[in-house]
Amino acid sequence: MNPYQYLDESQLLAALHTDDAAKAFEVIYHKYWFNLYNWALKQTHSKEISEELVQIVFEKVWRNRQNTQIKNLGAYLAVSLKHTFYNDKRNQESAKKINNHNFPLLNNTTENDLNAKFLNESLESVLHELPDKTQTIFRLSRYESRSAHEIARNMEMSEKTVEYHISKALKILRIRLKEYLNIFL
């Protein structure tokens, strides 16, 4: 019998900071897993993805148990699951964009496929030559569809600085890839 099963939320949270954290975590897991799973299942319509998202949330709680100052465990877990879900969704969309960022072709011939592949390789090559910060900001903006405001907030810089880096990257790409773009026009 787990002695932590009768503790209230604040006592369970306090127990996460003790040597007996595993028992407290087990109670938290059993108490909240089903509700989190049901919410994720409604969003994803997939048992496997829902289980994975909930697992990610609980792994995060376990890893950060010593550093996290949670006031309301239920709300924290729900918000954490929503963030995990939306991040996963955004990452899937970004992966699709990255994998499919081939330029549209009028007909799908071997020559056009090779040209598109060459263009994508050239694009990546030019991107790798950019300063790290410019490269990161460009990728967040174009491949992950993040706004200048979001990038600025996450990278702790002004929106103007983010816009400058995006403009700089686009200008360099336009100049360096001009000859390749003519292939597709």
PDB file of C-alpha atoms in Angstrom:
ATOM      1  CA  MET A   1       0.000   0.000   0.000  1.00  0.00           C
ATOM      2  CA  ASN A   2       1.324   3.398  -0.990  1.00  0.00           C
ATOM      3  CA  PRO A   3       1.292   5.798   2.005  1.00  0.00           C
ATOM      4  CA  TYR A   4       1.038   8.773  -0.362  1.00  0.00           C
ATOM      5  CA  GLN A   5      -2.308   7.821  -1.878  1.00  0.00           C
ATOM      6  CA  TYR A   6      -4.244   9.730   0.818  1.00  0.00           C
ATOM      7  CA  LEU A   7      -2.223  12.946   0.620  1.00  0.00           C
ATOM      8  CA  ASP A   8      -3.695  16.085  -0.889  1.00  0.00           C
ATOM      9  CA  GLU A   9      -2.194  17.800  -3.923  1.00  0.00           C
ATOM     10  CA  SER A  10       0.097  20.163  -2.021  1.00  0.00           C
ATOM     11  CA  GLN A  11       1.469  17.310   0.098  1.00  0.00           C
ATOM     12  CA  LEU A  12       2.085  15.216  -3.022  1.00  0.00           C
ATOM     13  CA  LEU A  13       3.950  18.121  -4.611  1.00  0.00           C
ATOM     14  CA  ALA A  14       6.060  18.533  -1.484  1.00  0.00           C
ATOM     15  CA  ALA A  15       6.782  14.795  -1.488  1.00  0.00           C
ATOM     16  CA  LEU A  16       8.230  15.093  -5.006  1.00  0.00           C
ATOM     17  CA  HIS A  17      11.149  16.946  -3.419  1.00  0.00           C
ATOM     18  CA  THR A  18      11.932  14.162  -0.945  1.00  0.00           C
ATOM     19  CA  ASP A  19      13.837  10.889  -1.152  1.00  0.00           C
ATOM     20  CA  ASP A  20      10.487   9.125  -1.512  1.00  0.00           C
ATOM     21  CA  ALA A  21       9.565  11.020  -4.689  1.00  0.00           C
ATOM     22  CA  ALA A  22       8.893   7.846  -6.700  1.00  0.00           C
ATOM     23  CA  LYS A  23       5.941   6.865  -4.493  1.00  0.00           C
ATOM     24  CA  ALA A  24       4.446  10.355  -4.646  1.00  0.00           C
ATOM     25  CA  PHE A  25       4.941  10.434  -8.406  1.00  0.00           C
ATOM     26  CA  GLU A  26       3.182   7.070  -8.746  1.00  0.00           C
ATOM     27  CA  VAL A  27       0.109   8.477  -6.966  1.00  0.00           C
ATOM     28  CA  ILE A  28       0.149  11.604  -9.134  1.00  0.00           C
ATOM     29  CA  TYR A  29       0.470   9.482 -12.257  1.00  0.00           C
ATOM     30  CA  HIS A  30      -2.477   7.243 -11.369  1.00  0.00           C
ATOM     31  CA  LYS A  31      -4.592  10.178 -10.246  1.00  0.00           C
ATOM     32  CA  TYR A  32      -4.196  12.288 -13.412  1.00  0.00           C
ATOM     33  CA  TRP A  33      -3.280   9.893 -16.227  1.00  0.00           C
ATOM     34  CA  PHE A  34      -6.815   8.971 -17.318  1.00  0.00           C
ATOM     35  CA  ASN A  35      -8.116  12.562 -17.643  1.00  0.00           C
ATOM     36  CA  LEU A  36      -5.013  13.668 -19.534  1.00  0.00           C
ATOM     37  CA  TYR A  37      -5.220  10.651 -21.813  1.00  0.00           C
ATOM     38  CA  ASN A  38      -8.898  11.307 -22.586  1.00  0.00           C
ATOM     39  CA  TRP A  39      -8.201  14.930 -23.506  1.00  0.00           C
ATOM     40  CA  ALA A  40      -5.326  13.904 -25.764  1.00  0.00           C
ATOM     41  CA  LEU A  41      -7.450  11.165 -27.362  1.00  0.00           C
ATOM     42  CA  LYS A  42     -10.161  13.705 -28.219  1.00  0.00           C
ATOM     43  CA  GLN A  43      -7.542  15.873 -29.902  1.00  0.00           C
ATOM     44  CA  THR A  44      -5.539  13.226 -31.733  1.00  0.00           C
ATOM     45  CA  HIS A  45      -8.017  10.381 -32.282  1.00  0.00           C
ATOM     46  CA  SER A  46      -5.074   8.040 -31.778  1.00  0.00           C
ATOM     47  CA  LYS A  47      -4.446   5.876 -28.727  1.00  0.00           C
ATOM     48  CA  GLU A  48      -0.719   5.601 -29.441  1.00  0.00           C
ATOM     49  CA  ILE A  49      -0.152   9.333 -29.927  1.00  0.00           C
ATOM     50  CA  SER A  50      -2.272  10.158 -26.872  1.00  0.00           C
ATOM     51  CA  GLU A  51      -0.295   7.759 -24.704  1.00  0.00           C
ATOM     52  CA  GLU A  52       2.955   9.203 -26.014  1.00  0.00           C
ATOM     53  CA  LEU A  53       1.895  12.811 -25.324  1.00  0.00           C
ATOM     54  CA  VAL A  54       0.810  11.979 -21.769  1.00  0.00           C
ATOM     55  CA  GLN A  55       4.038  10.064 -21.243  1.00  0.00           C
ATOM     56  CA  ILE A  56       6.045  13.110 -22.353  1.00  0.00           C
ATOM     57  CA  VAL A  57       4.207  15.284 -19.814  1.00  0.00           C
ATOM     58  CA  PHE A  58       4.868  12.885 -16.948  1.00  0.00           C
ATOM     59  CA  GLU A  59       8.504  12.426 -17.954  1.00  0.00           C
ATOM     60  CA  LYS A  60       8.888  16.201 -17.859  1.00  0.00           C
ATOM     61  CA  VAL A  61       7.347  16.335 -14.378  1.00  0.00           C
ATOM     62  CA  TRP A  62       9.682  13.585 -13.173  1.00  0.00           C
ATOM     63  CA  ARG A  63      12.812  15.133 -14.707  1.00  0.00           C
ATOM     64  CA  ASN A  64      12.021  18.589 -13.309  1.00  0.00           C
ATOM     65  CA  ARG A  65      10.571  17.481  -9.962  1.00  0.00           C
ATOM     66  CA  GLN A  66      13.354  19.143  -7.963  1.00  0.00           C
ATOM     67  CA  ASN A  67      13.224  22.468  -9.834  1.00  0.00           C
ATOM     68  CA  THR A  68       9.545  23.004 -10.552  1.00  0.00           C
ATOM     69  CA  GLN A  69       7.413  25.185  -8.327  1.00  0.00           C
ATOM     70  CA  ILE A  70       3.914  23.915  -9.150  1.00  0.00           C
ATOM     71  CA  LYS A  71       1.003  25.522  -7.340  1.00  0.00           C
ATOM     72  CA  ASN A  72      -1.939  23.699  -8.953  1.00  0.00           C
ATOM     73  CA  LEU A  73      -0.968  20.244 -10.179  1.00  0.00           C
ATOM     74  CA  GLY A  74      -4.113  19.549 -12.227  1.00  0.00           C
ATOM     75  CA  ALA A  75      -3.870  22.858 -14.063  1.00  0.00           C
ATOM     76  CA  TYR A  76      -0.122  22.461 -14.558  1.00  0.00           C
ATOM     77  CA  LEU A  77      -0.529  19.017 -16.100  1.00  0.00           C
ATOM     78  CA  ALA A  78      -3.417  20.136 -18.338  1.00  0.00           C
ATOM     79  CA  VAL A  79      -1.514  23.163 -19.643  1.00  0.00           C
ATOM     80  CA  SER A  80       1.652  21.105 -20.063  1.00  0.00           C
ATOM     81  CA  LEU A  81      -0.283  18.530 -22.099  1.00  0.00           C
ATOM     82  CA  LYS A  82      -1.817  21.237 -24.297  1.00  0.00           C
ATOM     83  CA  HIS A  83       1.626  22.735 -24.944  1.00  0.00           C
ATOM     84  CA  THR A  84       3.039  19.286 -25.688  1.00  0.00           C
ATOM     85  CA  PHE A  85       0.158  18.566 -28.075  1.00  0.00           C
ATOM     86  CA  TYR A  86       0.483  21.870 -29.946  1.00  0.00           C
ATOM     87  CA  ASN A  87       4.281  21.608 -30.106  1.00  0.00           C
ATOM     88  CA  ASP A  88       3.986  18.083 -31.476  1.00  0.00           C
ATOM     89  CA  LYS A  89       1.428  19.232 -34.026  1.00  0.00           C
ATOM     90  CA  ARG A  90       3.624  22.161 -35.069  1.00  0.00           C
ATOM     91  CA  ASN A  91       6.670  19.901 -35.304  1.00  0.00           C
ATOM     92  CA  GLN A  92       4.777  17.447 -37.512  1.00  0.00           C
ATOM     93  CA  GLU A  93       3.694  20.276 -39.806  1.00  0.00           C
ATOM     94  CA  SER A  94       7.253  21.607 -39.896  1.00  0.00           C
ATOM     95  CA  ALA A  95       8.624  18.187 -40.722  1.00  0.00           C
ATOM     96  CA  LYS A  96       6.162  17.936 -43.600  1.00  0.00           C
ATOM     97  CA  LYS A  97       7.262  21.343 -44.856  1.00  0.00           C
ATOM     98  CA  ILE A  98      10.927  20.484 -44.556  1.00  0.00           C
ATOM     99  CA  ASN A  99      10.471  17.119 -46.241  1.00  0.00           C
ATOM    100  CA  ASN A 100       8.269  18.616 -48.916  1.00  0.00           C
ATOM    101  CA  HIS A 101       9.953  21.960 -49.420  1.00  0.00           C
ATOM    102  CA  ASN A 102      10.727  20.926 -52.964  1.00  0.00           C
ATOM    103  CA  PHE A 103       9.583  23.622 -55.289  1.00  0.00           C
ATOM    104  CA  PRO A 104       6.411  22.826 -57.245  1.00  0.00           C
ATOM    105  CA  LEU A 105       7.097  21.460 -60.687  1.00  0.00           C
ATOM    106  CA  LEU A 106       4.817  21.456 -63.714  1.00  0.00           C
ATOM    107  CA  ASN A 107       5.515  17.841 -64.574  1.00  0.00           C
ATOM    108  CA  ASN A 108       7.189  15.249 -62.439  1.00  0.00           C
ATOM    109  CA  THR A 109      10.036  14.087 -64.647  1.00  0.00           C
ATOM    110  CA  THR A 110      13.362  12.687 -63.556  1.00  0.00           C
ATOM    111  CA  GLU A 111      15.127  15.809 -64.798  1.00  0.00           C
ATOM    112  CA  ASN A 112      12.817  18.070 -62.800  1.00  0.00           C
ATOM    113  CA  ASP A 113      13.237  15.867 -59.736  1.00  0.00           C
ATOM    114  CA  LEU A 114      17.002  16.140 -60.032  1.00  0.00           C
ATOM    115  CA  ASN A 115      16.778  19.908 -60.509  1.00  0.00           C
ATOM    116  CA  ALA A 116      14.555  20.228 -57.442  1.00  0.00           C
ATOM    117  CA  LYS A 117      16.926  18.067 -55.414  1.00  0.00           C
ATOM    118  CA  PHE A 118      19.878  20.154 -56.581  1.00  0.00           C
ATOM    119  CA  LEU A 119      18.042  23.362 -55.676  1.00  0.00           C
ATOM    120  CA  ASN A 120      17.200  22.050 -52.210  1.00  0.00           C
ATOM    121  CA  GLU A 121      20.806  21.013 -51.656  1.00  0.00           C
ATOM    122  CA  SER A 122      21.943  24.449 -52.822  1.00  0.00           C
ATOM    123  CA  LEU A 123      19.438  26.099 -50.488  1.00  0.00           C
ATOM    124  CA  GLU A 124      20.754  24.088 -47.554  1.00  0.00           C
ATOM    125  CA  SER A 125      24.328  24.864 -48.557  1.00  0.00           C
ATOM    126  CA  VAL A 126      23.658  28.614 -48.624  1.00  0.00           C
ATOM    127  CA  LEU A 127      21.786  28.415 -45.314  1.00  0.00           C
ATOM    128  CA  HIS A 128      24.779  26.685 -43.691  1.00  0.00           C
ATOM    129  CA  GLU A 129      26.983  29.605 -44.749  1.00  0.00           C
ATOM    130  CA  LEU A 130      24.814  32.120 -42.897  1.00  0.00           C
ATOM    131  CA  PRO A 131      25.710  33.132 -39.345  1.00  0.00           C
ATOM    132  CA  ASP A 132      24.219  30.720 -36.810  1.00  0.00           C
ATOM    133  CA  LYS A 133      21.753  33.245 -35.419  1.00  0.00           C
ATOM    134  CA  THR A 134      20.506  34.246 -38.896  1.00  0.00           C
ATOM    135  CA  GLN A 135      20.231  30.606 -39.912  1.00  0.00           C
ATOM    136  CA  THR A 136      18.285  29.686 -36.769  1.00  0.00           C
ATOM    137  CA  ILE A 137      15.889  32.605 -37.117  1.00  0.00           C
ATOM    138  CA  PHE A 138      15.301  31.877 -40.810  1.00  0.00           C
ATOM    139  CA  ARG A 139      14.572  28.198 -40.129  1.00  0.00           C
ATOM    140  CA  LEU A 140      12.186  29.042 -37.281  1.00  0.00           C
ATOM    141  CA  SER A 141      10.404  31.553 -39.491  1.00  0.00           C
ATOM    142  CA  ARG A 142      10.187  29.598 -42.726  1.00  0.00           C
ATOM    143  CA  TYR A 143      10.332  25.925 -41.753  1.00  0.00           C
ATOM    144  CA  GLU A 144       8.473  26.095 -38.443  1.00  0.00           C
ATOM    145  CA  SER A 145       6.132  28.995 -39.356  1.00  0.00           C
ATOM    146  CA  ARG A 146       6.914  30.923 -36.195  1.00  0.00           C
ATOM    147  CA  SER A 147       6.079  34.605 -36.053  1.00  0.00           C
ATOM    148  CA  ALA A 148       8.694  37.298 -35.562  1.00  0.00           C
ATOM    149  CA  HIS A 149       7.115  38.069 -32.195  1.00  0.00           C
ATOM    150  CA  GLU A 150       7.379  34.438 -31.051  1.00  0.00           C
ATOM    151  CA  ILE A 151      10.980  34.102 -32.246  1.00  0.00           C
ATOM    152  CA  ALA A 152      11.921  37.385 -30.586  1.00  0.00           C
ATOM    153  CA  ARG A 153      10.384  36.304 -27.300  1.00  0.00           C
ATOM    154  CA  ASN A 154      12.044  32.857 -27.356  1.00  0.00           C
ATOM    155  CA  MET A 155      15.462  34.183 -28.378  1.00  0.00           C
ATOM    156  CA  GLU A 156      15.241  37.239 -26.102  1.00  0.00           C
ATOM    157  CA  MET A 157      15.712  39.876 -28.780  1.00  0.00           C
ATOM    158  CA  SER A 158      13.608  42.575 -30.406  1.00  0.00           C
ATOM    159  CA  GLU A 159      11.205  41.855 -33.250  1.00  0.00           C
ATOM    160  CA  LYS A 160      13.156  44.320 -35.401  1.00  0.00           C
ATOM    161  CA  THR A 161      16.282  42.239 -34.925  1.00  0.00           C
ATOM    162  CA  VAL A 162      14.403  39.095 -35.945  1.00  0.00           C
ATOM    163  CA  GLU A 163      12.999  40.858 -39.015  1.00  0.00           C
ATOM    164  CA  TYR A 164      16.503  42.064 -39.899  1.00  0.00           C
ATOM    165  CA  HIS A 165      17.896  38.507 -39.796  1.00  0.00           C
ATOM    166  CA  ILE A 166      15.024  37.161 -41.930  1.00  0.00           C
ATOM    167  CA  SER A 167      15.475  39.946 -44.491  1.00  0.00           C
ATOM    168  CA  LYS A 168      19.232  39.364 -44.535  1.00  0.00           C
ATOM    169  CA  ALA A 169      18.760  35.627 -45.144  1.00  0.00           C
ATOM    170  CA  LEU A 170      16.183  36.186 -47.898  1.00  0.00           C
ATOM    171  CA  LYS A 171      18.406  38.712 -49.651  1.00  0.00           C
ATOM    172  CA  ILE A 172      21.384  36.364 -49.620  1.00  0.00           C
ATOM    173  CA  LEU A 173      19.263  33.418 -50.771  1.00  0.00           C
ATOM    174  CA  ARG A 174      17.767  35.469 -53.606  1.00  0.00           C
ATOM    175  CA  ILE A 175      21.206  36.478 -54.834  1.00  0.00           C
ATOM    176  CA  ARG A 176      22.896  33.098 -54.399  1.00  0.00           C
ATOM    177  CA  LEU A 177      20.042  30.991 -55.786  1.00  0.00           C
ATOM    178  CA  LYS A 178      18.988  33.269 -58.638  1.00  0.00           C
ATOM    179  CA  GLU A 179      20.525  31.061 -61.317  1.00  0.00           C
ATOM    180  CA  TYR A 180      18.856  27.947 -59.877  1.00  0.00           C
ATOM    181  CA  LEU A 181      15.432  29.530 -59.726  1.00  0.00           C
ATOM    182  CA  ASN A 182      15.548  30.212 -63.478  1.00  0.00           C
ATOM    183  CA  ILE A 183      15.494  26.438 -64.031  1.00  0.00           C
ATOM    184  CA  PHE A 184      11.977  26.299 -62.612  1.00  0.00           C
ATOM    185  CA  LEU A 185      10.490  29.376 -64.273  1.00  0.00           C
TER     186      LEU A 185
END
